[in-house]
Amino acid sequence: MSKSKSRQVFIGVCVAPALILLIVFMFMPTFEVFRMSLYSWGGFSNTQQFVGFDNFKLLWNDMTFIRSFQNSIFLIVVVAIVTFAFAVFFAAILTKENVKGGNFFRIIFYIPNILSIVVIAGIFSAVYDPSGGLLNSVLDIFSLENLQQMWLGDQKIVIYSLAAALVWQAIGYYMVMYMSSMAAIPPSFYEAASLEGASKIKQFTSITLPLVWNNIRTTLTFFIISTINLSFLLVKAMTGGGPDGSTEVFLSYMYDQAYGNSTFGYGMAIGVIVFLFSFLLASIVSRITKRDVLEY
Amino acid sequence: MKNSKKISLDGLMRVFIYVALITLAVSIIVPVAWVFLASIKQNKEFYGSPWSLPEGIHLANFVEAFQEAQMGEYLLNSVLVTAMALLILLLVALPASYALSRFEFRGNRLINSIVKAGLFINVSYIAVPIFLMLLDWDTGLKAMLGNDLLLNNRFMLALIYASTALPFTIYLLSSYFKTLPADFEEAASIDGAGYYRTMFSVMFPMAAPSIVIVILFNFLLFWNEYILALTLMPASNQTLPVGLLNLMAAERSAVNYGPMYAGMVIVMLPTLILYIMVQKRLTQGMTVGGVKG
């Protein structure tokens, strides 16, 4: 008895605390998001009233929500394309080309990823400041005054300004991810290709890209979730959704509704939509990017 | 002829490559360095060209940030919360990862899938329900104890940080434990060590490299986090990023920029120093886990 019993006790002692914490602080709140979305609840002491899917019906006609939805999709798509283009490009350069100071560049490019998103919000507020900001004064130096903008004040531009900040912070992270899978490709592949006269660009499109494709696919799924999250954190710290709702993303709208406006049920309905949406998007992306994986 | 054309094309390509690399590097170094310089500027220096170097080292901004904006208090809270969260995380995640990866038992696979599912839960959705839950428990406790216990509580925030970091951490540590050969456990067992002794004296020391990576990653995560801290600490004990948010709002309306930049330096300096010391390990470790919370 005692040997198997003590083994069971040991396993229980090891696993139970983690399991309890996960259930109490991760799964129960997630369940609550779904449950609360079916209630109308005005605030802390008010009574909760079951309303079924009414919150979702209201969302359908909520222009601010639709706007926040459009902004989020825009950010996910644009930031994904630009970030991946840059990250793959720089990863290929730093692994395949013999650049001087490659290690220095790798170290520098990763720095934005270790900064708090609040600090990034502060840095970009300084960069975009219309009068004493870095971006406008750089344009001044190059005599491009006509390109100067109210980067955070113009409703048409502000979403691009935020996208640039998100790209800036993400490039280094994804670059390092791709560098490791590119470094694993045997050099003999490139030697053979260049003997047959394939150009650098040809080598990139027919050797490097297909062989790291699987890695890109995995990061894409993850990227969607992280952009949804980071765009919320950045918007909250930097523009507060303004000017005039032009940078509202769905999580910031959820947070404002639930926490700021005390309409918890409504806010949580947005949470459910975001949850389902990111899941759906991740599976669509993994579907359309599916190719035969090349092995080497 | 053909050859020389090829060389010049290659040469052009190299120029383009260096221009691209240097442009990105400059776009990162300049704003970060600019924040450091701005943090020692006097307020009147903010009205000229943004490129002017500081006239001198004006440390009054830091004094103001620490004294008037209570950045010192926020700093202390951040240090305490981050340290407690890392400690709880290691205490909980290490034994769990070890048991889940090296022992066969009923429910093992179920628990492993629960951990994996946790990777997909986004902290931003659950911040509000966690707040409501703690508020609810507090109402019950208040009847007994008379004051708030769970909200504005640094230990509670640390516990929740640790919980949200568990899926990634267990995933990473388990995959490391799986690679260790079984010989060590057998040898320890022959020498008369029990399960606990084997785990603490043999297996954990062997996992040191991945423990370092776990600490690094989660340090950055906990130190930089602000949405849970903002939500769960409405009245007191706020952490540094939340303090910085307050400072940014206050200084902008007061048109007093110096202390704001000092605050930004206070938040990013510890992570920058850590990064410079361990950057190689950090970027290598990243590819082991392949995920970020």
Coordinates of C-alpha atoms in Angstrom, one line a residue:
Chain A
M1 CA 0.0 0.0 0.0
S2 CA 2.4 2.6 1.2
K3 CA 4.6 2.9 -1.9
S4 CA 1.7 3.5 -4.3
K5 CA -0.1 5.6 -1.8
S6 CA 2.9 7.9 -1.1
R7 CA 3.3 8.2 -4.9
Q8 CA -0.3 9.4 -5.2
V9 CA 0.1 11.8 -2.4
F10 CA 3.3 13.1 -3.9
I11 CA 1.6 13.7 -7.3
G12 CA -1.4 15.3 -5.6
V13 CA 0.8 17.7 -3.6
C14 CA 2.7 18.7 -6.8
V15 CA -0.2 19.2 -9.1
A16 CA -3.1 20.4 -6.9
P17 CA -1.9 24.0 -6.2
A18 CA -1.4 24.7 -9.9
L19 CA -4.7 23.1 -10.8
I20 CA -6.5 25.1 -8.2
L21 CA -4.9 28.4 -9.2
L22 CA -5.7 27.8 -12.9
I23 CA -9.3 26.9 -12.3
V24 CA -10.0 29.8 -9.8
F25 CA -8.1 32.6 -11.6
M26 CA -8.2 31.6 -15.2
F27 CA -11.1 29.3 -16.0
M28 CA -13.8 30.5 -13.6
P29 CA -13.4 34.2 -14.8
T30 CA -13.5 33.0 -18.4
F31 CA -16.7 31.1 -17.6
E32 CA -18.0 34.3 -15.9
V33 CA -17.4 36.3 -19.1
F34 CA -19.8 33.9 -21.0
R35 CA -22.4 33.8 -18.2
M36 CA -22.4 37.6 -17.6
S37 CA -23.0 38.2 -21.3
L38 CA -26.5 36.9 -20.9
Y39 CA -27.4 39.3 -18.1
S40 CA -28.3 42.9 -17.8
W41 CA -26.5 44.4 -14.9
G42 CA -26.2 48.0 -14.2
G43 CA -23.6 48.1 -11.5
F44 CA -22.2 46.8 -8.3
S45 CA -25.3 46.6 -6.1
N46 CA -28.0 46.4 -8.7
T47 CA -29.8 43.2 -9.4
Q48 CA -28.8 41.0 -12.3
Q49 CA -31.5 40.2 -14.8
F50 CA -31.3 37.3 -17.2
V51 CA -31.9 38.7 -20.7
G52 CA -30.7 35.9 -23.0
F53 CA -29.0 37.2 -26.1
D54 CA -30.4 40.8 -25.9
N55 CA -26.9 42.2 -25.2
F56 CA -25.7 40.7 -28.5
K57 CA -28.7 42.1 -30.4
L58 CA -27.9 45.6 -29.0
L59 CA -24.3 45.2 -30.2
W60 CA -25.5 44.6 -33.7
N61 CA -26.8 48.2 -33.9
D62 CA -24.1 49.8 -31.8
M63 CA -22.1 52.1 -34.1
T64 CA -19.2 52.5 -31.7
F65 CA -18.9 48.8 -31.4
I66 CA -18.9 48.3 -35.2
R67 CA -16.3 51.0 -35.5
S68 CA -14.1 49.3 -32.8
F69 CA -14.5 46.1 -34.7
Q70 CA -13.4 47.6 -37.9
N71 CA -10.4 49.2 -36.2
S72 CA -9.4 45.9 -34.6
I73 CA -9.5 44.0 -37.9
F74 CA -7.6 46.8 -39.7
L75 CA -4.9 46.7 -37.1
I76 CA -4.6 42.9 -37.1
V77 CA -4.3 42.7 -40.9
V78 CA -2.1 45.7 -41.5
V79 CA 0.2 45.2 -38.6
A80 CA 0.5 41.4 -39.4
I81 CA 1.5 42.0 -43.0
V82 CA 3.9 44.8 -42.3
T83 CA 5.5 43.1 -39.3
F84 CA 6.0 39.8 -41.0
A85 CA 7.5 41.4 -44.1
F86 CA 10.0 43.3 -42.0
A87 CA 10.7 40.4 -39.6
V88 CA 11.3 37.9 -42.4
F89 CA 13.4 40.4 -44.3
F90 CA 15.7 41.3 -41.4
A91 CA 15.9 37.7 -40.2
A92 CA 17.0 36.6 -43.7
I93 CA 19.6 39.4 -43.8
L94 CA 21.0 38.6 -40.4
T95 CA 21.3 34.9 -40.9
K96 CA 22.2 34.6 -44.6
E97 CA 24.2 37.7 -45.4
N98 CA 27.5 38.4 -43.8
V99 CA 26.7 41.8 -42.3
K100 CA 29.1 43.5 -40.1
G101 CA 27.7 44.0 -36.6
G102 CA 24.9 41.5 -37.1
N103 CA 24.9 40.8 -33.4
F104 CA 24.6 44.4 -32.5
F105 CA 21.6 44.9 -34.8
R106 CA 19.9 41.8 -33.4
I107 CA 20.3 43.1 -29.8
I108 CA 19.0 46.6 -30.7
F109 CA 16.0 45.3 -32.7
Y110 CA 14.7 43.3 -29.7
I111 CA 14.7 46.2 -27.3
P112 CA 11.2 47.4 -28.0
N113 CA 9.9 44.0 -26.9
I114 CA 11.2 44.4 -23.4
L115 CA 9.6 47.8 -22.8
S116 CA 6.3 48.2 -21.0
I117 CA 3.5 49.1 -23.3
V118 CA 3.0 52.2 -21.1
V119 CA 6.5 53.3 -21.9
I120 CA 5.9 52.6 -25.6
A121 CA 2.8 54.8 -25.3
G122 CA 5.0 57.5 -23.8
I123 CA 7.7 57.2 -26.4
F124 CA 5.3 57.4 -29.3
S125 CA 3.4 60.3 -27.7
A126 CA 6.7 62.2 -27.8
V127 CA 7.4 61.0 -31.4
Y128 CA 4.0 62.1 -32.6
D129 CA 3.7 65.3 -30.7
P130 CA 2.6 67.9 -33.3
S131 CA 4.8 70.8 -32.2
G132 CA 8.0 69.5 -30.5
G133 CA 7.7 65.9 -31.6
L134 CA 10.5 63.9 -33.2
L135 CA 8.7 62.8 -36.3
N136 CA 7.6 66.3 -37.4
S137 CA 11.0 67.7 -36.7
V138 CA 12.7 65.0 -38.7
L139 CA 10.4 65.9 -41.6
D140 CA 11.5 69.5 -41.0
I141 CA 15.2 68.6 -41.3
F142 CA 14.6 67.0 -44.7
S143 CA 12.4 69.9 -45.8
L144 CA 9.3 67.8 -46.1
E145 CA 7.1 70.1 -44.1
N146 CA 4.1 69.3 -46.2
L147 CA 4.2 65.8 -44.9
Q148 CA 3.9 67.0 -41.3
Q149 CA 0.7 65.9 -39.6
M150 CA -1.2 65.9 -36.4
W151 CA -0.3 62.2 -36.0
L152 CA -2.6 61.6 -33.0
G153 CA -5.1 64.4 -33.6
D154 CA -6.3 63.6 -37.1
Q155 CA -9.0 61.0 -37.2
K156 CA -7.9 59.7 -40.6
I157 CA -4.3 59.2 -39.6
V158 CA -4.3 58.2 -36.0
I159 CA -5.0 54.5 -36.6
Y160 CA -1.9 54.3 -38.9
S161 CA 0.1 56.0 -36.2
L162 CA -0.9 53.3 -33.7
A163 CA -0.2 50.6 -36.3
A164 CA 3.3 51.9 -36.7
A165 CA 3.9 51.7 -32.9
L166 CA 2.7 48.1 -32.9
V167 CA 4.9 47.2 -35.8
W168 CA 7.9 48.9 -34.1
Q169 CA 7.5 46.9 -30.9
A170 CA 6.9 43.5 -32.7
I171 CA 9.5 43.3 -35.4
G172 CA 12.4 42.2 -33.2
Y173 CA 10.5 39.5 -31.5
Y174 CA 9.3 37.8 -34.6
M175 CA 12.7 38.4 -36.3
V176 CA 14.4 36.4 -33.5
M177 CA 11.8 33.6 -33.9
Y178 CA 12.5 33.3 -37.6
M179 CA 16.2 33.6 -37.3
S180 CA 16.5 30.4 -35.3
S181 CA 14.5 28.4 -37.9
M182 CA 16.5 30.0 -40.8
A183 CA 19.8 29.2 -39.1
A184 CA 18.8 25.6 -39.1
I185 CA 18.6 25.3 -42.9
P186 CA 21.6 23.4 -44.1
P187 CA 24.0 25.7 -46.0
S188 CA 24.5 23.1 -48.7
F189 CA 21.1 24.0 -50.0
Y190 CA 22.2 27.5 -50.8
E191 CA 25.5 26.3 -52.2
A192 CA 23.8 24.0 -54.6
A193 CA 21.4 26.7 -55.6
S194 CA 24.0 29.3 -56.3
L195 CA 26.1 26.8 -58.3
E196 CA 23.0 26.4 -60.5
G197 CA 22.9 30.2 -60.8
A198 CA 19.9 31.0 -58.6
S199 CA 19.9 34.7 -57.5
K200 CA 19.7 35.7 -53.9
I201 CA 16.1 36.6 -54.3
K202 CA 15.3 33.3 -56.0
Q203 CA 17.1 31.5 -53.2
F204 CA 15.0 33.3 -50.7
T205 CA 11.7 32.6 -52.3
S206 CA 12.4 28.9 -53.2
I207 CA 14.5 27.8 -50.2
T208 CA 14.2 30.1 -47.2
L209 CA 10.6 31.0 -47.3
P210 CA 9.1 27.5 -47.9
L211 CA 11.3 26.0 -45.2
V212 CA 10.3 28.5 -42.5
W213 CA 6.7 28.6 -43.6
N214 CA 5.5 26.3 -40.8
N215 CA 7.2 28.6 -38.2
I216 CA 5.4 31.6 -39.8
R217 CA 2.1 29.8 -39.6
T218 CA 2.5 29.1 -35.9
T219 CA 3.4 32.6 -35.1
L220 CA 0.5 34.0 -37.2
T221 CA -2.0 32.4 -35.0
F222 CA -0.3 33.6 -31.9
F223 CA 0.2 37.0 -33.5
I224 CA -3.6 37.6 -33.8
I225 CA -4.1 37.1 -30.1
S226 CA -1.2 39.3 -29.2
T227 CA -2.3 42.1 -31.5
I228 CA -5.8 42.1 -30.1
N229 CA -4.3 42.4 -26.7
L230 CA -1.5 44.9 -27.4
S231 CA -3.7 47.2 -29.4
F232 CA -6.0 47.4 -26.5
L233 CA -3.2 48.2 -24.0
L234 CA -1.7 50.8 -26.3
V235 CA -5.0 52.5 -27.1
K236 CA -5.9 52.6 -23.4
A237 CA -2.5 54.1 -22.4
M238 CA -2.1 56.4 -25.4
T239 CA -5.3 57.8 -27.0
G240 CA -8.1 56.5 -24.7
G241 CA -10.0 55.6 -27.9
G242 CA -10.0 59.1 -29.2
P243 CA -10.2 61.4 -31.0
D244 CA -13.9 60.9 -31.1
G245 CA -13.8 57.1 -31.0
S246 CA -11.5 56.8 -34.0
T247 CA -9.0 54.5 -32.3
E248 CA -11.4 52.5 -30.2
V249 CA -10.6 48.7 -30.5
F250 CA -13.0 46.1 -29.3
L251 CA -11.2 45.3 -26.0
S252 CA -11.0 48.9 -25.1
Y253 CA -14.7 49.3 -25.8
M254 CA -15.4 46.2 -23.7
Y255 CA -13.3 47.6 -20.8
D256 CA -15.0 51.0 -21.0
Q257 CA -18.5 49.5 -21.1
A258 CA -17.9 47.0 -18.3
Y259 CA -15.7 49.0 -16.0
G260 CA -16.2 52.6 -16.9
N261 CA -19.9 52.5 -17.7
S262 CA -20.8 49.8 -15.2
T263 CA -22.8 47.9 -17.8
F264 CA -21.1 44.7 -17.1
G265 CA -23.3 42.3 -19.0
Y266 CA -23.0 44.4 -22.2
G267 CA -19.2 44.6 -21.8
M268 CA -18.9 40.9 -21.3
A269 CA -21.0 40.3 -24.4
I270 CA -18.3 42.2 -26.3
G271 CA -15.7 40.0 -24.5
V272 CA -17.5 36.9 -25.8
I273 CA -17.5 38.2 -29.4
V274 CA -13.8 39.0 -29.2
F275 CA -13.1 35.5 -27.8
L276 CA -15.1 33.8 -30.6
F277 CA -13.7 36.1 -33.2
S278 CA -10.1 35.5 -32.3
F279 CA -10.7 31.8 -32.3
L280 CA -12.4 31.8 -35.6
L281 CA -9.8 34.1 -37.2
A282 CA -7.0 31.9 -35.9
S283 CA -8.5 28.8 -37.4
I284 CA -9.2 30.5 -40.8
V285 CA -5.6 31.7 -40.9
S286 CA -4.3 28.3 -40.1
R287 CA -6.5 26.9 -42.9
I288 CA -5.6 29.2 -45.7
T289 CA -1.9 29.2 -44.9
K290 CA -1.8 25.4 -44.9
R291 CA 0.7 23.9 -47.3
D292 CA 2.6 20.7 -47.5
V293 CA 5.4 21.1 -45.0
L294 CA 8.8 20.6 -46.6
E295 CA 11.3 18.6 -44.5
Y296 CA 15.0 18.6 -44.6
Chain B
M1 CA 31.1 42.7 -68.8
K2 CA 28.4 40.4 -67.5
N3 CA 30.5 39.8 -64.4
S4 CA 30.9 43.5 -63.5
K5 CA 27.2 44.1 -63.8
K6 CA 26.6 41.3 -61.3
I7 CA 29.1 42.7 -58.9
S8 CA 27.5 46.2 -59.0
L9 CA 24.1 44.6 -58.4
D10 CA 25.4 42.8 -55.4
G11 CA 27.1 46.0 -54.3
L12 CA 23.8 47.8 -54.6
M13 CA 22.1 45.1 -52.7
R14 CA 24.6 45.4 -49.8
V15 CA 24.1 49.2 -49.7
F16 CA 20.3 48.6 -49.5
I17 CA 20.7 46.0 -46.7
Y18 CA 22.9 48.4 -44.6
V19 CA 20.5 51.3 -45.2
A20 CA 17.6 49.2 -44.0
L21 CA 19.4 47.8 -41.0
I22 CA 20.7 51.2 -39.9
T23 CA 17.3 52.9 -40.4
L24 CA 15.5 50.4 -38.1
A25 CA 18.3 50.6 -35.5
V26 CA 18.2 54.4 -35.5
S27 CA 14.4 54.4 -35.3
I28 CA 14.8 52.3 -32.1
I29 CA 17.8 54.0 -30.5
V30 CA 16.8 57.6 -31.1
P31 CA 13.5 57.6 -29.3
V32 CA 14.8 55.5 -26.4
A33 CA 17.9 57.6 -26.0
W34 CA 15.8 60.8 -26.4
V35 CA 13.6 59.8 -23.4
F36 CA 16.8 59.4 -21.3
L37 CA 18.0 62.8 -22.4
A38 CA 14.6 64.4 -21.9
S39 CA 14.5 63.1 -18.3
I40 CA 17.5 65.3 -17.4
K41 CA 16.3 68.4 -19.2
Q42 CA 14.8 71.5 -17.5
N43 CA 11.3 72.3 -18.3
K44 CA 12.2 75.4 -20.4
E45 CA 14.4 73.3 -22.6
F46 CA 11.3 71.5 -23.9
Y47 CA 10.2 74.6 -25.9
G48 CA 13.2 74.8 -28.3
S49 CA 14.2 72.2 -30.8
P50 CA 13.6 68.7 -29.7
W51 CA 17.2 67.8 -30.8
S52 CA 19.0 70.2 -28.5
L53 CA 21.1 68.4 -26.0
P54 CA 20.4 69.0 -22.3
E55 CA 22.2 72.0 -20.9
G56 CA 23.3 70.0 -17.8
I57 CA 22.3 67.0 -15.8
H58 CA 19.1 68.2 -14.2
L59 CA 18.2 65.5 -11.7
A60 CA 15.3 67.5 -10.2
N61 CA 12.9 65.7 -12.5
F62 CA 13.8 62.4 -10.7
V63 CA 13.5 64.0 -7.3
E64 CA 10.1 65.4 -8.3
A65 CA 8.9 62.1 -9.7
F66 CA 9.9 60.3 -6.6
Q67 CA 8.7 62.9 -4.1
E68 CA 5.6 64.4 -5.6
A69 CA 4.4 61.6 -7.9
Q70 CA 5.2 58.9 -5.4
M71 CA 7.2 56.9 -7.9
G72 CA 9.2 55.5 -5.0
E73 CA 6.1 54.0 -3.5
Y74 CA 5.1 52.6 -6.9
L75 CA 8.6 51.2 -7.4
L76 CA 8.5 49.5 -4.1
N77 CA 5.1 48.0 -4.9
S78 CA 6.4 46.8 -8.3
V79 CA 9.4 45.2 -6.7
L80 CA 7.3 43.4 -4.1
V81 CA 4.6 42.2 -6.4
T82 CA 7.1 41.0 -9.1
A83 CA 9.2 39.2 -6.5
M84 CA 6.2 37.6 -4.8
A85 CA 4.7 36.6 -8.1
L86 CA 8.0 35.0 -9.3
L87 CA 8.3 33.1 -6.0
I88 CA 4.7 31.8 -6.1
L89 CA 5.1 30.9 -9.8
L90 CA 8.2 28.8 -9.2
L91 CA 6.8 27.1 -6.1
V92 CA 3.7 26.1 -7.9
A93 CA 4.9 25.5 -11.4
L94 CA 8.1 23.6 -10.8
P95 CA 6.5 20.6 -8.9
A96 CA 3.5 20.6 -11.2
S97 CA 5.7 20.5 -14.4
Y98 CA 7.8 17.8 -12.8
A99 CA 4.9 15.6 -11.9
L100 CA 3.0 16.1 -15.1
S101 CA 6.0 15.4 -17.4
R102 CA 7.7 12.5 -15.5
F103 CA 4.8 10.5 -13.9
E104 CA 2.0 8.5 -15.5
F105 CA -1.2 8.8 -13.5
R106 CA -4.9 9.0 -14.0
G107 CA -6.0 12.5 -15.1
N108 CA -2.5 13.4 -16.3
R109 CA -3.6 14.0 -19.9
L110 CA -6.7 15.9 -18.8
I111 CA -4.6 18.2 -16.6
N112 CA -2.1 18.7 -19.5
S113 CA -4.9 19.8 -21.8
I114 CA -6.3 22.1 -19.2
V115 CA -2.8 23.7 -19.0
K116 CA -2.7 24.0 -22.8
A117 CA -6.2 25.5 -23.0
G118 CA -5.0 28.1 -20.5
L119 CA -2.5 29.4 -23.1
F120 CA -5.5 30.7 -25.1
I121 CA -7.1 32.7 -22.3
N122 CA -6.3 36.4 -22.7
V123 CA -5.7 38.3 -19.5
S124 CA -7.5 41.3 -20.9
Y125 CA -10.9 39.5 -21.0
I126 CA -10.7 38.2 -17.5
A127 CA -9.4 41.2 -15.7
V128 CA -13.0 42.5 -15.1
P129 CA -14.5 39.1 -13.9
I130 CA -11.5 38.7 -11.6
F131 CA -12.2 42.1 -10.2
L132 CA -15.9 41.3 -9.6
M133 CA -14.9 38.0 -8.1
L134 CA -12.5 39.6 -5.6
L135 CA -15.1 42.3 -4.8
D136 CA -17.6 39.6 -4.1
W137 CA -15.4 37.7 -1.8
D138 CA -14.4 41.0 -0.1
T139 CA -18.1 41.7 0.6
G140 CA -18.3 38.4 2.4
L141 CA -15.1 39.0 4.3
K142 CA -15.9 42.6 5.2
A143 CA -18.8 41.3 7.3
M144 CA -16.3 39.4 9.3
L145 CA -13.2 41.6 9.3
G146 CA -14.4 45.1 8.6
N147 CA -12.2 46.2 5.7
D148 CA -11.1 45.4 2.2
L149 CA -8.8 42.5 2.0
L150 CA -8.5 41.1 -1.5
L151 CA -8.6 44.2 -3.6
N152 CA -5.6 46.6 -3.4
N153 CA -3.7 43.7 -2.0
R154 CA -0.2 43.2 -3.3
F155 CA -0.1 39.5 -2.5
M156 CA -3.4 38.9 -4.3
L157 CA -2.1 40.7 -7.4
A158 CA 1.1 38.6 -7.2
L159 CA -1.0 35.4 -6.9
I160 CA -3.1 36.3 -9.9
Y161 CA 0.0 37.2 -11.9
A162 CA 1.5 33.8 -11.0
S163 CA -1.7 32.0 -12.0
T164 CA -2.0 33.7 -15.4
A165 CA 1.7 32.8 -16.1
L166 CA 1.2 29.1 -15.2
P167 CA 0.2 27.7 -18.6
F168 CA 3.2 29.1 -20.4
T169 CA 5.6 28.3 -17.6
I170 CA 4.4 24.7 -17.0
Y171 CA 4.5 24.2 -20.8
L172 CA 8.0 25.4 -21.0
L173 CA 9.3 23.5 -17.9
S174 CA 7.5 20.3 -18.8
S175 CA 9.1 20.2 -22.2
Y176 CA 12.5 20.6 -20.5
F177 CA 11.9 17.9 -17.9
K178 CA 10.8 15.5 -20.6
T179 CA 14.3 15.7 -22.2
L180 CA 16.1 14.5 -19.0
P181 CA 17.0 10.8 -18.9
A182 CA 15.4 8.6 -16.2
D183 CA 18.7 7.3 -14.9
F184 CA 19.0 10.2 -12.4
E185 CA 15.7 9.3 -10.7
E186 CA 16.7 5.6 -10.6
A187 CA 20.1 6.4 -9.1
A188 CA 18.5 8.7 -6.5
S189 CA 16.0 6.0 -5.6
I190 CA 18.8 3.4 -5.2
D191 CA 20.6 5.8 -2.9
G192 CA 17.4 5.9 -0.8
A193 CA 16.0 9.3 -1.7
G194 CA 12.2 9.6 -1.7
Y195 CA 10.1 11.5 -4.2
Y196 CA 10.4 14.8 -2.6
R197 CA 14.1 14.5 -2.0
T198 CA 14.7 13.4 -5.6
M199 CA 12.7 16.3 -6.9
F200 CA 14.3 19.0 -4.8
S201 CA 17.9 17.8 -4.7
V202 CA 18.3 16.1 -8.1
M203 CA 15.7 17.2 -10.6
F204 CA 15.3 20.9 -9.8
P205 CA 19.0 21.7 -9.9
M206 CA 19.2 20.0 -13.3
A207 CA 16.5 22.3 -14.6
A208 CA 18.4 25.4 -13.7
P209 CA 18.9 26.7 -17.3
S210 CA 15.2 26.6 -18.0
I211 CA 14.3 28.1 -14.6
V212 CA 16.5 31.0 -15.5
I213 CA 14.6 31.5 -18.7
V214 CA 11.3 31.3 -16.9
I215 CA 12.4 33.9 -14.4
L216 CA 13.6 36.3 -17.1
F217 CA 10.5 36.0 -19.2
N218 CA 8.1 36.4 -16.3
F219 CA 10.0 39.2 -14.8
L220 CA 9.5 41.2 -17.9
L221 CA 5.8 40.2 -18.0
F222 CA 5.1 41.0 -14.4
W223 CA 7.2 44.2 -14.3
N224 CA 5.5 45.6 -17.4
E225 CA 1.9 44.5 -16.8
Y226 CA -0.6 47.1 -16.2
I227 CA -4.2 46.1 -17.0
L228 CA -4.6 43.7 -14.0
A229 CA -2.8 46.1 -11.8
L230 CA -5.0 49.0 -12.9
T231 CA -8.2 46.9 -12.4
L232 CA -7.4 45.1 -9.1
M233 CA -5.7 48.0 -7.3
P234 CA -8.3 50.8 -7.6
A235 CA -7.3 52.7 -4.4
S236 CA -3.8 51.9 -3.2
N237 CA -0.7 49.8 -3.7
Q238 CA -0.5 50.6 -7.4
T239 CA 2.5 49.3 -9.4
L240 CA 5.0 51.3 -11.5
P241 CA 3.3 51.2 -14.9
V242 CA 0.0 52.3 -13.4
G243 CA 1.9 55.1 -11.5
L244 CA 3.5 56.1 -14.8
L245 CA 0.1 56.3 -16.4
N246 CA -1.1 58.6 -13.6
L247 CA 2.1 60.7 -13.9
M248 CA 1.7 61.0 -17.7
A249 CA -1.9 62.2 -17.3
A250 CA -1.0 64.7 -14.6
E251 CA 2.2 66.1 -16.2
R252 CA 0.6 66.5 -19.6
S253 CA -2.2 68.7 -18.2
A254 CA 0.3 70.6 -16.1
V255 CA 2.7 71.0 -19.1
N256 CA 5.5 69.8 -17.0
Y257 CA 7.3 67.1 -19.0
G258 CA 10.5 66.5 -17.2
P259 CA 9.2 64.3 -14.4
M260 CA 7.1 62.3 -16.9
Y261 CA 10.3 61.3 -18.8
A262 CA 12.0 60.6 -15.5
G263 CA 9.1 58.2 -14.7
M264 CA 9.6 56.5 -18.0
V265 CA 13.2 56.0 -17.3
I266 CA 12.4 54.6 -13.8
V267 CA 10.1 52.0 -15.5
M268 CA 12.4 50.9 -18.3
L269 CA 15.9 51.1 -16.7
P270 CA 15.6 47.8 -14.7
T271 CA 14.4 45.9 -17.8
L272 CA 17.1 47.4 -20.0
I273 CA 19.9 46.6 -17.5
L274 CA 18.6 43.0 -17.2
Y275 CA 18.3 42.7 -20.9
I276 CA 21.8 43.9 -21.6
M277 CA 23.2 41.4 -19.0
V278 CA 21.3 38.4 -20.3
Q279 CA 20.2 39.2 -23.9
K280 CA 21.8 36.1 -25.3
R281 CA 20.0 33.7 -22.9
L282 CA 16.7 35.6 -23.4
T283 CA 16.6 35.4 -27.2
Q284 CA 17.8 31.8 -27.2
G285 CA 15.3 30.8 -24.5
M286 CA 12.5 32.4 -26.5
T287 CA 12.8 29.8 -29.2
V288 CA 12.5 27.0 -26.7
G289 CA 9.0 28.1 -25.6
G290 CA 7.9 29.6 -28.8
V291 CA 5.1 31.5 -27.1
K292 CA 4.7 34.7 -25.2
G293 CA 1.9 35.6 -22.8

